[in-house]
Amino acid sequence: MNGTRINFPLILINFKCYREASGKRGLELARVAEQISRETGVCIAVAPQLTDLAFIASQVEIPVFSQHVDDVEPGSHTGHVTLEAIKDAGAVGTLINHSERRVRADQIDVVVKKARTLNLTTVVCTNTPEVTAAMAALGPDMVAIEPPELIGTGIPVSRAKPEVVTSSVELVRRVNPQVRVLCGAGITTGEDVAAALRLGTVGVLLASGVVKAKDWRKAIFDLIEPIIKK
Amino acid sequence: MNGTRINFPLILINFKCYREASGKRGLELARVAEQISRETGVCIAVAPQLTDLAFIASQVEIPVFSQHVDDVEPGSHTGHVTLEAIKDAGAVGTLINHSERRVRADQIDVVVKKARTLNLTTVVCTNTPEVTAAMAALGPDMVAIEPPELIGTGIPVSRAKPEVVTSSVELVRRVNPQVRVLCGAGITTGEDVAAALRLGTVGVLLASGVVKAKDWRKAIFDLIEPIIKK
Amino acid sequence: MNGTRINFPLILINFKCYREASGKRGLELARVAEQISRETGVCIAVAPQLTDLAFIASQVEIPVFSQHVDDVEPGSHTGHVTLEAIKDAGAVGTLINHSERRVRADQIDVVVKKARTLNLTTVVCTNTPEVTAAMAALGPDMVAIEPPELIGTGIPVSRAKPEVVTSSVELVRRVNPQVRVLCGAGITTGEDVAAALRLGTVGVLLASGVVKAKDWRKAIFDLIEPIIKK
Amino acid sequence: MNGTRINFPLILINFKCYREASGKRGLELARVAEQISRETGVCIAVAPQLTDLAFIASQVEIPVFSQHVDDVEPGSHTGHVTLEAIKDAGAVGTLINHSERRVRADQIDVVVKKARTLNLTTVVCTNTPEVTAAMAALGPDMVAIEPPELIGTGIPVSRAKPEVVTSSVELVRRVNPQVRVLCGAGITTGEDVAAALRLGTVGVLLASGVVKAKDWRKAIFDLIEPIIKK
């Protein structure tokens, strides 16, 4: 059991805006993840809906990420999400630039630099090897390559487009070897996770594969099975 | 004591992204508002930071608003805020189109129509009498006219630009008389609140006047003093 | 022949970003429209690609509109389009808020007010009767109701959703009777134009029905046939 | 005299939305640049207002750039600027991501890749060394580092922040040595241009220093003086 410390391989579950994981149900899913993490020692992190961030982060002992953060300072910014707010909410870090919520490179630059001073972990999502290399140049803790056309399909990037993952890993190594690489899109099984790790990543980012599963516990155990064996 | 029911005059306190009202301090401020509401019967609503919405709404018995909502359905919309999510979080409604987070008229149209079916209250912020009339045509529960140049100045709209408030009230009456009008910008004292009501509004939207006050309890009592007397 | 003066019924042809009407071909299409306008006296206006605006407006004697305008003053706004620039380019007015380029109500308010001082004509596009009413409250010269789901389909709004047009006309009459109503989406034939006029509009906004036609001259004559007869 | 071919050192004059260089006055300024380019052999390129692009590019024989381009294909995209449109307009390339018109990295990735197939030159503007490195990873022809706080000040980046330029040049060399570096912000004199070249750039991007000068011819000659001497 690792509490809110991040370690690898990392399984990062994005609740998106799925109603299956909204409000109290979001808390339940986070608790299932926490329970399995405790039982197995695998690092399972969650990114709940923005409006549930403090609610969930205050009640579970696993790493909780924000789904998005804005590049604004605390102050007069109604309707925005600051790094300070997610820290006060109990999050350990944030996704940024998800394909469903892209932001600009100069904004990511601001967020990555400031997150470092606040001890918050940044995971910048990307769509192509070139964009992955670009985002690695900004120095986040992790990048997460996700070909948007595979998101939500159940067809894993590791099988459909392994070369996107491997060339992302390779470019990141060249541009900024301290940045870790996750991959996502279509991940639903332990086999997908194992393939992702073989391709050079340190974990996966996934959403519907867990959130929309009928049995959350079973879905997560399926995913982490190859990691536990190790 | 009215619980989470909205009634009028309404004092709506927007926490913006002020760190003074983030996380646990946000909850404290909401509790101060709740306590005063209980003591006086005045309807005091709060709009906490997005990331604190469920955290705060699950712990206080006053109307809690979201600061913003997106026009998307539950689903694959990482980093967005749905009406369903704010309802699941325990909010009674939402601000939309605040000067610090403007959205498009077609998006407000979608949100207003859908909020009605979910029994959520909509408060559309505006900046000029013409935009106020336009937003009233979309049929929200309330509009809140706030000349942006006065926001955060401590110079109340009711004194600096009373004609903006009165012509907004008049245009709304002509376009859609069922829509209630709030006003905001520069509101800090009970006198400002009284003036706002005299100009034809049903209450005020304010932020720094309370959030940045050294003594929250005193600041809120100052504000509602003319309403209690009534 | 009316030169660049707008009169009604108005046929407004939007070139969008169609390559069929880009650069020199855009100029050719504008010249076809000019020729027919001269022959028939029908007011045919064009909205060329942004980058062709001055190029085309400087060479034809029909009303030329911008497809979009930003709410910024002349100055340090690289990559934006000012009202002053479109005036200097020779345009008589601008579309704003097209479904493919929506902007915010406060921005439209700024543009409409300023266009009036520059003697530029504003046509605000809308998608629902409620949004049409809202935009009419801002006082543009015209609104153009176009249900986005019909755009480019060849199924005319006047046949598929006549009630959207008639209730738009009715709401505009109530909110601001000085605003004229156009309709668009799926318009390709003279019958569609005649139907649009019967529903209370003063003309049509269309694009692919003309731009993508093999024979521009024939396509435009088809459209205006019922107007010439009158 | 080089016609529309780009060579180095490059002086790229951005007309922004300055009314001093709008419409016919924009054409005049482009003609002054053309004349001086002819007399001296120095490559002077211009980026006119979007609405003047075809108007100016069709009348001068120097490299003309768009100030911005969208990542959309030709088609139903009212109010957008496509790469095809700027090519049809006669431009040789485009600025993208100017501090006054930032776009997202995934959009720049699309534009850079496609511009290559259309033989259009891309200049990606940036604000910090890290963002410059990131944009170089996308493989544009040039990046242009411009600290936004110096833009329009007349205080040249080469004097106020030479380390921003040199570390940008160094990072680009490491990430993608084929990408050329321009710098901008506060450039007004020949000395500024000489300093920029000494710091490792291949030219400058500037705007008000020329556009707002009383005597365009004198302002440009001042700028290129150290290059002519060479």
XYZ file of N, CA, C and O in Angstrom, chain B residues 67-68 95-104 108 123-126 131 135, chain C residues 104-106:
88
model
N -19.826 27.613 -10.555
C -19.379 28.888 -11.136
C -19.505 28.883 -12.660
O -19.443 29.922 -13.313
N -19.640 27.679 -13.215
C -19.626 27.542 -14.676
C -20.141 26.151 -15.015
O -20.024 25.228 -14.219
N -24.000 29.488 -12.152
C -23.703 30.695 -12.902
C -23.299 30.250 -14.294
O -22.771 29.156 -14.478
N -23.506 31.093 -15.274
C -22.938 30.828 -16.588
C -22.658 32.171 -17.243
O -23.340 33.160 -16.967
N -21.623 32.194 -18.049
C -21.254 33.403 -18.797
C -20.705 34.528 -17.925
O -20.794 35.705 -18.284
N -20.096 34.176 -16.806
C -19.441 35.213 -15.993
C -18.416 35.939 -16.856
O -17.827 35.360 -17.761
N -18.167 37.203 -16.554
C -17.254 37.995 -17.392
C -15.870 37.363 -17.461
O -15.127 37.607 -18.404
N -15.543 36.543 -16.477
C -14.239 35.879 -16.487
C -14.296 34.517 -17.164
O -13.286 33.807 -17.242
N -15.491 34.143 -17.652
C -15.654 32.829 -18.289
C -16.841 32.874 -19.232
O -17.812 32.131 -19.059
N -16.735 33.767 -20.222
C -17.837 33.939 -21.161
C -17.995 32.694 -22.037
O -17.001 32.041 -22.381
N -19.203 32.402 -22.421
C -19.472 31.347 -23.389
C -20.376 31.913 -24.480
O -20.733 33.090 -24.452
N -20.745 31.101 -25.425
C -21.513 31.599 -26.564
C -23.017 31.484 -26.306
O -23.464 30.642 -25.526
N -25.353 28.797 -24.108
C -26.225 29.184 -22.997
C -27.640 28.680 -23.262
O -28.320 28.193 -22.365
N -28.292 31.221 -13.677
C -28.023 32.654 -13.521
C -27.018 33.039 -14.611
O -25.854 32.675 -14.550
N -27.512 33.766 -15.624
C -26.645 34.145 -16.737
C -26.079 35.539 -16.482
O -26.830 36.504 -16.349
N -24.765 35.641 -16.432
C -24.128 36.939 -16.206
C -24.044 37.718 -17.522
O -23.920 37.133 -18.601
N -24.109 39.047 -17.396
C -24.138 39.914 -18.578
C -23.347 41.183 -18.274
O -23.000 41.439 -17.120
N -26.985 43.125 -23.832
C -26.659 41.708 -23.626
C -27.595 41.109 -22.571
O -28.013 39.952 -22.680
N -29.820 37.851 -23.217
C -29.778 36.644 -22.390
C -31.146 36.337 -21.791
O -31.525 35.178 -21.647
N -19.107 35.050 -28.847
C -19.910 35.252 -27.648
C -20.826 36.460 -27.803
O -20.557 37.361 -28.588
N -21.911 36.480 -27.030
C -22.894 37.564 -27.143
C -22.268 38.921 -26.842
O -22.588 39.921 -27.490
N -21.365 38.977 -25.871
C -20.762 40.275 -25.536
C -19.879 40.767 -26.683
O -19.748 41.965 -26.903
